[in-house]
C-alpha cells in the first residue's frame, strides 16, 4: 500500500528564517510526486511535479527536491504570505491505477 | 485560462437529505477527480471520471456517486446524508490522456450536514 508521511506536522518560522519540509513515501514505482499549497478554506494550489530522483524545481522562494525515498520542500527567506498548509502526494506507476495518495500536510506559519 | 470551478461554494443540509455538487474542469481537460477533505482524515479520493466513464474509485460507500457529461463537466451526488459527510469536497481536473498528469483543484464546496 502506498504511504506518504509529511513532517513536521506544524512549523513556525520567523520571517527570513529558512527551513525545509519533508515528504517520505513508499510506493511501488514512483510515477510522480506532487507538491501543493493550501490556504484555509480553499482548494490546493499546484506547486511542483517531480518525476525522478535527483530532480529539482524552483519557484520564487520554494525549491523542491526528490530522492528515491523522500522529497524536500525548501523555503528560503520565507515571508508571512508563505503561511499555508503544504501537501505532498505520490502516484504509483504500477497497477494502471491513477489514484494519488496524499500526505496529511505540514502547516506552516511565518511570523513577521 | 479559467481554472476549475465548483458550485455551490457552501451548502447546509440535514441528515437524510441528498445533495448534488457540480464541477467544471479547465477547458480541454478530460479527467475530473473528486476528493473529500476533513480535519481528521485529510484528503481522500472519491472517484475519477474520464470521457464520461468512471475510471477509478476510492473506498467510499455507494451513497457517493458521480457522473461526467460530454463537455467534461462533472457532478457528484451524496444520498441519505450523514453527519460525518460534513467536509470540504474538492474537484480536480487534468488533461487525462495518460495517468500521471498533474491535477488542478477547484476552490471546493463546503458541505455542512446538521
PDB file of C-alpha atoms in Angstrom:
ATOM      1  CA  UNK A   1       0.000   0.000   0.000  1.00  0.00           C
ATOM      2  CA  UNK A   2       1.297   3.425  -0.953  1.00  0.00           C
ATOM      3  CA  UNK A   3       2.129   5.634   2.008  1.00  0.00           C
ATOM      4  CA  UNK A   4       3.059   9.280   2.348  1.00  0.00           C
ATOM      5  CA  UNK A   5       4.294  10.808   5.603  1.00  0.00           C
ATOM      6  CA  UNK A   6       4.904  14.515   5.971  1.00  0.00           C
ATOM      7  CA  UNK A   7       6.947  16.116   8.724  1.00  0.00           C
ATOM      8  CA  UNK A   8       6.786  18.177  10.742  1.00  0.00           C
ATOM      9  CA  UNK A   9       3.011  18.421  11.186  1.00  0.00           C
ATOM     10  CA  UNK A  10       3.371  22.084  12.049  1.00  0.00           C
ATOM     11  CA  UNK A  11       6.195  24.589  11.700  1.00  0.00           C
ATOM     12  CA  UNK A  12       6.531  28.120  12.960  1.00  0.00           C
ATOM     13  CA  UNK A  13       9.203  30.340  11.438  1.00  0.00           C
ATOM     14  CA  UNK A  14      10.268  33.928  11.745  1.00  0.00           C
ATOM     15  CA  UNK A  15      10.266  35.930   8.545  1.00  0.00           C
ATOM     16  CA  UNK A  16      13.562  35.276   6.778  1.00  0.00           C
ATOM     17  CA  UNK A  17      14.264  32.020   8.660  1.00  0.00           C
ATOM     18  CA  UNK A  18      14.827  29.340   6.014  1.00  0.00           C
ATOM     19  CA  UNK A  19      13.723  25.750   6.599  1.00  0.00           C
ATOM     20  CA  UNK A  20      12.671  22.507   4.894  1.00  0.00           C
ATOM     21  CA  UNK A  21       9.555  20.374   4.868  1.00  0.00           C
ATOM     22  CA  UNK A  22       9.852  16.628   4.424  1.00  0.00           C
ATOM     23  CA  UNK A  23       7.732  14.137   2.492  1.00  0.00           C
ATOM     24  CA  UNK A  24       8.673  10.475   2.920  1.00  0.00           C
ATOM     25  CA  UNK A  25       6.987   7.925   0.708  1.00  0.00           C
ATOM     26  CA  UNK A  26       6.733   4.242  -0.032  1.00  0.00           C
ATOM     27  CA  UNK A  27       5.290   3.363  -3.397  1.00  0.00           C
ATOM     28  CA  UNK A  28       5.602   0.550  -5.899  1.00  0.00           C
ATOM     29  CA  UNK A  29       7.360   2.519  -8.568  1.00  0.00           C
ATOM     30  CA  UNK A  30       7.008   6.286  -8.480  1.00  0.00           C
ATOM     31  CA  UNK A  31       5.285   7.890 -11.411  1.00  0.00           C
ATOM     32  CA  UNK A  32       5.129  11.368  -9.964  1.00  0.00           C
ATOM     33  CA  UNK A  33       5.390  13.321  -6.726  1.00  0.00           C
ATOM     34  CA  UNK A  34       3.341  16.473  -6.352  1.00  0.00           C
ATOM     35  CA  UNK A  35       3.544  19.451  -4.026  1.00  0.00           C
ATOM     36  CA  UNK A  36       0.548  21.675  -3.346  1.00  0.00           C
ATOM     37  CA  UNK A  37      -0.086  24.694  -1.180  1.00  0.00           C
ATOM     38  CA  UNK A  38      -3.463  25.052   0.504  1.00  0.00           C
ATOM     39  CA  UNK A  39      -4.814  28.157   2.199  1.00  0.00           C
ATOM     40  CA  UNK A  40      -7.615  27.796   4.782  1.00  0.00           C
ATOM     41  CA  UNK A  41     -10.984  27.099   3.184  1.00  0.00           C
ATOM     42  CA  UNK A  42      -9.553  26.922  -0.324  1.00  0.00           C
ATOM     43  CA  UNK A  43      -8.568  24.203  -2.754  1.00  0.00           C
ATOM     44  CA  UNK A  44      -4.937  23.070  -3.063  1.00  0.00           C
ATOM     45  CA  UNK A  45      -2.829  25.163  -5.405  1.00  0.00           C
ATOM     46  CA  UNK A  46      -0.351  23.255  -7.577  1.00  0.00           C
ATOM     47  CA  UNK A  47       3.322  23.995  -6.963  1.00  0.00           C
ATOM     48  CA  UNK A  48       5.555  21.287  -8.452  1.00  0.00           C
ATOM     49  CA  UNK A  49       5.657  17.851 -10.035  1.00  0.00           C
ATOM     50  CA  UNK A  50       8.822  15.745  -9.707  1.00  0.00           C
ATOM     51  CA  UNK A  51       9.308  12.520 -11.621  1.00  0.00           C
ATOM     52  CA  UNK A  52      12.738  11.060 -10.880  1.00  0.00           C
ATOM     53  CA  UNK A  53      15.379  11.018  -8.164  1.00  0.00           C
ATOM     54  CA  UNK A  54      17.751  13.924  -8.415  1.00  0.00           C
ATOM     55  CA  UNK A  55      15.199  16.225  -9.981  1.00  0.00           C
ATOM     56  CA  UNK A  56      14.834  19.743  -8.585  1.00  0.00           C
ATOM     57  CA  UNK A  57      12.351  22.529  -9.306  1.00  0.00           C
ATOM     58  CA  UNK A  58      12.202  26.104  -8.101  1.00  0.00           C
ATOM     59  CA  UNK A  59       9.579  28.791  -7.867  1.00  0.00           C
ATOM     60  CA  UNK A  60      10.302  32.063  -6.118  1.00  0.00           C
ATOM     61  CA  UNK A  61      11.309  31.176  -2.525  1.00  0.00           C
ATOM     62  CA  UNK A  62      10.432  27.493  -2.917  1.00  0.00           C
ATOM     63  CA  UNK A  63      12.631  24.653  -4.124  1.00  0.00           C
ATOM     64  CA  UNK A  64      11.530  21.019  -4.317  1.00  0.00           C
ATOM     65  CA  UNK A  65      13.946  18.103  -4.472  1.00  0.00           C
ATOM     66  CA  UNK A  66      13.427  14.369  -4.853  1.00  0.00           C
ATOM     67  CA  UNK A  67      15.305  11.242  -3.791  1.00  0.00           C
ATOM     68  CA  UNK A  68      14.240   7.619  -4.038  1.00  0.00           C
ATOM     69  CA  UNK A  69      12.605   7.723  -0.613  1.00  0.00           C
ATOM     70  CA  UNK A  70      11.682  11.325   0.095  1.00  0.00           C
ATOM     71  CA  UNK A  71      11.148  14.818  -1.156  1.00  0.00           C
ATOM     72  CA  UNK A  72      12.020  18.114   0.453  1.00  0.00           C
ATOM     73  CA  UNK A  73      10.382  21.476   0.016  1.00  0.00           C
ATOM     74  CA  UNK A  74      12.966  24.102   0.898  1.00  0.00           C
ATOM     75  CA  UNK A  75      11.694  27.554   1.807  1.00  0.00           C
ATOM     76  CA  UNK A  76      14.293  30.280   1.578  1.00  0.00           C
ATOM     77  CA  UNK A  77      13.800  33.537   3.484  1.00  0.00           C
ATOM     78  CA  UNK A  78      10.060  32.973   3.955  1.00  0.00           C
ATOM     79  CA  UNK A  79       7.538  35.778   4.184  1.00  0.00           C
ATOM     80  CA  UNK A  80       4.240  35.846   6.119  1.00  0.00           C
ATOM     81  CA  UNK A  81       2.351  35.257   2.865  1.00  0.00           C
ATOM     82  CA  UNK A  82       4.029  31.841   2.618  1.00  0.00           C
ATOM     83  CA  UNK A  83       1.918  30.747   5.587  1.00  0.00           C
ATOM     84  CA  UNK A  84      -0.254  27.827   4.438  1.00  0.00           C
ATOM     85  CA  UNK A  85      -0.555  24.061   4.591  1.00  0.00           C
ATOM     86  CA  UNK A  86       1.791  22.289   2.195  1.00  0.00           C
ATOM     87  CA  UNK A  87       0.595  18.962   0.831  1.00  0.00           C
ATOM     88  CA  UNK A  88       2.613  16.209  -0.797  1.00  0.00           C
ATOM     89  CA  UNK A  89       1.120  13.468  -2.966  1.00  0.00           C
ATOM     90  CA  UNK A  90       2.577  10.480  -4.809  1.00  0.00           C
ATOM     91  CA  UNK A  91       1.305   8.491  -7.707  1.00  0.00           C
ATOM     92  CA  UNK A  92       2.392   4.921  -8.363  1.00  0.00           C
ATOM     93  CA  UNK A  93       3.485   3.747 -11.761  1.00  0.00           C
ATOM     94  CA  UNK A  94       2.257   0.213 -11.343  1.00  0.00           C
ATOM     95  CA  UNK A  95      -1.215  -1.272 -11.471  1.00  0.00           C
ATOM     96  CA  UNK A  96      -2.615   1.099 -14.062  1.00  0.00           C
ATOM     97  CA  UNK A  97      -4.457   2.964 -11.348  1.00  0.00           C
ATOM     98  CA  UNK A  98      -4.388   6.710 -11.235  1.00  0.00           C
ATOM     99  CA  UNK A  99      -5.131   7.469  -7.602  1.00  0.00           C
ATOM    100  CA  UNK A 100      -2.654   9.826  -5.957  1.00  0.00           C
ATOM    101  CA  UNK A 101      -2.028   9.277  -2.265  1.00  0.00           C
ATOM    102  CA  UNK A 102      -1.833  12.461  -0.212  1.00  0.00           C
ATOM    103  CA  UNK A 103       0.063  13.130   2.983  1.00  0.00           C
ATOM    104  CA  UNK A 104      -1.599  14.922   5.909  1.00  0.00           C
ATOM    105  CA  UNK A 105       0.315  18.093   5.212  1.00  0.00           C
ATOM    106  CA  UNK A 106       2.620  20.484   7.055  1.00  0.00           C
ATOM    107  CA  UNK A 107       1.024  23.610   8.463  1.00  0.00           C
ATOM    108  CA  UNK A 108       3.486  26.487   8.095  1.00  0.00           C
ATOM    109  CA  UNK A 109       3.151  29.783   9.923  1.00  0.00           C
ATOM    110  CA  UNK A 110       5.619  32.564   9.188  1.00  0.00           C
ATOM    111  CA  UNK A 111       5.673  35.370  11.729  1.00  0.00           C
ATOM    112  CA  UNK A 112       6.631  38.908  10.664  1.00  0.00           C
TER     113      UNK A 112
ATOM    114  CA  UNK B   1      -7.305  30.289 -18.922  1.00  0.00           C
ATOM    115  CA  UNK B   2     -10.098  29.851 -16.403  1.00  0.00           C
ATOM    116  CA  UNK B   3      -9.450  27.443 -13.562  1.00  0.00           C
ATOM    117  CA  UNK B   4     -11.611  24.703 -12.123  1.00  0.00           C
ATOM    118  CA  UNK B   5     -14.928  25.996 -10.863  1.00  0.00           C
ATOM    119  CA  UNK B   6     -17.223  24.385  -8.330  1.00  0.00           C
ATOM    120  CA  UNK B   7     -20.782  25.190  -7.362  1.00  0.00           C
ATOM    121  CA  UNK B   8     -22.191  25.820  -4.904  1.00  0.00           C
ATOM    122  CA  UNK B   9     -19.389  27.037  -2.655  1.00  0.00           C
ATOM    123  CA  UNK B  10     -21.314  26.455   0.552  1.00  0.00           C
ATOM    124  CA  UNK B  11     -24.182  24.171   1.405  1.00  0.00           C
ATOM    125  CA  UNK B  12     -26.146  23.314   4.527  1.00  0.00           C
ATOM    126  CA  UNK B  13     -28.260  20.167   4.568  1.00  0.00           C
ATOM    127  CA  UNK B  14     -29.935  17.979   7.168  1.00  0.00           C
ATOM    128  CA  UNK B  15     -29.437  14.276   7.777  1.00  0.00           C
ATOM    129  CA  UNK B  16     -31.246  12.056   5.314  1.00  0.00           C
ATOM    130  CA  UNK B  17     -31.292  14.611   2.516  1.00  0.00           C
ATOM    131  CA  UNK B  18     -29.343  14.293  -0.694  1.00  0.00           C
ATOM    132  CA  UNK B  19     -27.033  16.779  -2.360  1.00  0.00           C
ATOM    133  CA  UNK B  20     -25.565  17.351  -5.810  1.00  0.00           C
ATOM    134  CA  UNK B  21     -22.305  19.201  -6.340  1.00  0.00           C
ATOM    135  CA  UNK B  22     -21.048  20.476  -9.664  1.00  0.00           C
ATOM    136  CA  UNK B  23     -17.581  20.854 -11.145  1.00  0.00           C
ATOM    137  CA  UNK B  24     -16.432  22.470 -14.377  1.00  0.00           C
ATOM    138  CA  UNK B  25     -12.873  21.486 -15.323  1.00  0.00           C
ATOM    139  CA  UNK B  26     -10.236  23.579 -17.017  1.00  0.00           C
ATOM    140  CA  UNK B  27     -11.034  23.936 -20.697  1.00  0.00           C
ATOM    141  CA  UNK B  28      -9.575  20.991 -22.599  1.00  0.00           C
ATOM    142  CA  UNK B  29      -9.197  18.781 -19.550  1.00  0.00           C
ATOM    143  CA  UNK B  30     -10.998  15.471 -19.816  1.00  0.00           C
ATOM    144  CA  UNK B  31     -10.329  13.918 -16.414  1.00  0.00           C
ATOM    145  CA  UNK B  32     -12.177  15.002 -13.293  1.00  0.00           C
ATOM    146  CA  UNK B  33     -11.480  13.613  -9.828  1.00  0.00           C
ATOM    147  CA  UNK B  34     -13.390  14.185  -6.618  1.00  0.00           C
ATOM    148  CA  UNK B  35     -11.949  14.276  -3.102  1.00  0.00           C
ATOM    149  CA  UNK B  36     -13.321  14.622   0.390  1.00  0.00           C
ATOM    150  CA  UNK B  37     -11.240  16.626   2.849  1.00  0.00           C
ATOM    151  CA  UNK B  38     -11.801  16.555   6.597  1.00  0.00           C
ATOM    152  CA  UNK B  39      -9.548  17.574   9.501  1.00  0.00           C
ATOM    153  CA  UNK B  40      -9.486  14.009  10.765  1.00  0.00           C
ATOM    154  CA  UNK B  41      -8.845  12.109   7.523  1.00  0.00           C
ATOM    155  CA  UNK B  42      -7.166  14.630   5.280  1.00  0.00           C
ATOM    156  CA  UNK B  43      -7.683  14.363   1.527  1.00  0.00           C
ATOM    157  CA  UNK B  44      -9.425  11.165   0.477  1.00  0.00           C
ATOM    158  CA  UNK B  45     -10.049  10.112  -3.102  1.00  0.00           C
ATOM    159  CA  UNK B  46     -13.674   9.513  -4.071  1.00  0.00           C
ATOM    160  CA  UNK B  47     -13.615   8.758  -7.801  1.00  0.00           C
ATOM    161  CA  UNK B  48     -12.269   9.813 -11.163  1.00  0.00           C
ATOM    162  CA  UNK B  49     -14.116  10.268 -14.430  1.00  0.00           C
ATOM    163  CA  UNK B  50     -12.593  10.330 -17.878  1.00  0.00           C
ATOM    164  CA  UNK B  51     -14.571  10.654 -21.084  1.00  0.00           C
ATOM    165  CA  UNK B  52     -17.868  10.131 -19.254  1.00  0.00           C
ATOM    166  CA  UNK B  53     -16.689   6.869 -17.676  1.00  0.00           C
ATOM    167  CA  UNK B  54     -15.667   6.204 -14.107  1.00  0.00           C
ATOM    168  CA  UNK B  55     -12.010   5.233 -14.369  1.00  0.00           C
ATOM    169  CA  UNK B  56     -11.107   4.851 -10.687  1.00  0.00           C
ATOM    170  CA  UNK B  57     -12.990   4.621  -7.439  1.00  0.00           C
ATOM    171  CA  UNK B  58     -11.959   5.106  -3.820  1.00  0.00           C
ATOM    172  CA  UNK B  59     -13.264   3.343  -0.720  1.00  0.00           C
ATOM    173  CA  UNK B  60     -16.482   5.215  -0.122  1.00  0.00           C
ATOM    174  CA  UNK B  61     -19.987   3.772   0.283  1.00  0.00           C
ATOM    175  CA  UNK B  62     -22.439   3.605  -2.590  1.00  0.00           C
ATOM    176  CA  UNK B  63     -24.221   6.696  -1.261  1.00  0.00           C
ATOM    177  CA  UNK B  64     -21.492   8.636  -3.049  1.00  0.00           C
ATOM    178  CA  UNK B  65     -21.883   8.647  -6.800  1.00  0.00           C
ATOM    179  CA  UNK B  66     -20.888  10.775  -9.714  1.00  0.00           C
ATOM    180  CA  UNK B  67     -21.151  11.285 -13.410  1.00  0.00           C
ATOM    181  CA  UNK B  68     -19.480  13.180 -16.184  1.00  0.00           C
ATOM    182  CA  UNK B  69     -21.075  14.852 -19.161  1.00  0.00           C
ATOM    183  CA  UNK B  70     -19.874  15.068 -22.743  1.00  0.00           C
ATOM    184  CA  UNK B  71     -18.466  18.556 -22.104  1.00  0.00           C
ATOM    185  CA  UNK B  72     -16.355  17.063 -19.236  1.00  0.00           C
ATOM    186  CA  UNK B  73     -18.372  18.815 -16.553  1.00  0.00           C
ATOM    187  CA  UNK B  74     -18.980  16.529 -13.606  1.00  0.00           C
ATOM    188  CA  UNK B  75     -21.470  16.168 -10.823  1.00  0.00           C
ATOM    189  CA  UNK B  76     -21.202  14.355  -7.535  1.00  0.00           C
ATOM    190  CA  UNK B  77     -24.207  13.155  -5.595  1.00  0.00           C
ATOM    191  CA  UNK B  78     -24.459  12.094  -1.983  1.00  0.00           C
ATOM    192  CA  UNK B  79     -27.683  10.448  -0.907  1.00  0.00           C
ATOM    193  CA  UNK B  80     -29.034   9.916   2.599  1.00  0.00           C
ATOM    194  CA  UNK B  81     -26.628  12.401   4.139  1.00  0.00           C
ATOM    195  CA  UNK B  82     -24.978  11.601   7.463  1.00  0.00           C
ATOM    196  CA  UNK B  83     -23.380  13.984   9.941  1.00  0.00           C
ATOM    197  CA  UNK B  84     -19.975  12.543   9.031  1.00  0.00           C
ATOM    198  CA  UNK B  85     -20.391  13.712   5.452  1.00  0.00           C
ATOM    199  CA  UNK B  86     -19.677  17.261   6.549  1.00  0.00           C
ATOM    200  CA  UNK B  87     -16.489  18.143   4.710  1.00  0.00           C
ATOM    201  CA  UNK B  88     -14.843  20.168   2.004  1.00  0.00           C
ATOM    202  CA  UNK B  89     -15.468  18.458  -1.320  1.00  0.00           C
ATOM    203  CA  UNK B  90     -12.802  19.153  -3.886  1.00  0.00           C
ATOM    204  CA  UNK B  91     -12.809  18.615  -7.595  1.00  0.00           C
ATOM    205  CA  UNK B  92      -9.591  18.370  -9.595  1.00  0.00           C
ATOM    206  CA  UNK B  93      -9.069  18.242 -13.333  1.00  0.00           C
ATOM    207  CA  UNK B  94      -6.215  17.076 -15.532  1.00  0.00           C
ATOM    208  CA  UNK B  95      -5.627  16.503 -19.222  1.00  0.00           C
ATOM    209  CA  UNK B  96      -6.337  12.842 -18.607  1.00  0.00           C
ATOM    210  CA  UNK B  97      -4.785  11.463 -21.759  1.00  0.00           C
ATOM    211  CA  UNK B  98      -2.474   9.356 -19.626  1.00  0.00           C
ATOM    212  CA  UNK B  99      -2.244   8.723 -15.952  1.00  0.00           C
ATOM    213  CA  UNK B 100       0.250  10.748 -14.023  1.00  0.00           C
ATOM    214  CA  UNK B 101      -0.742  14.183 -15.194  1.00  0.00           C
ATOM    215  CA  UNK B 102      -0.850  16.999 -12.702  1.00  0.00           C
ATOM    216  CA  UNK B 103      -4.228  17.685 -11.161  1.00  0.00           C
ATOM    217  CA  UNK B 104      -5.520  21.215 -10.698  1.00  0.00           C
ATOM    218  CA  UNK B 105      -8.004  21.762  -7.913  1.00  0.00           C
ATOM    219  CA  UNK B 106     -11.089  23.912  -7.659  1.00  0.00           C
ATOM    220  CA  UNK B 107     -11.974  26.042  -4.608  1.00  0.00           C
ATOM    221  CA  UNK B 108     -14.168  23.315  -3.144  1.00  0.00           C
ATOM    222  CA  UNK B 109     -17.717  23.054  -1.848  1.00  0.00           C
ATOM    223  CA  UNK B 110     -18.085  23.276   1.921  1.00  0.00           C
ATOM    224  CA  UNK B 111     -20.911  20.936   2.992  1.00  0.00           C
ATOM    225  CA  UNK B 112     -22.354  21.071   6.468  1.00  0.00           C
ATOM    226  CA  UNK B 113     -24.807  18.350   7.496  1.00  0.00           C
ATOM    227  CA  UNK B 114     -26.971  19.134  10.509  1.00  0.00           C
TER     228      UNK B 114
END
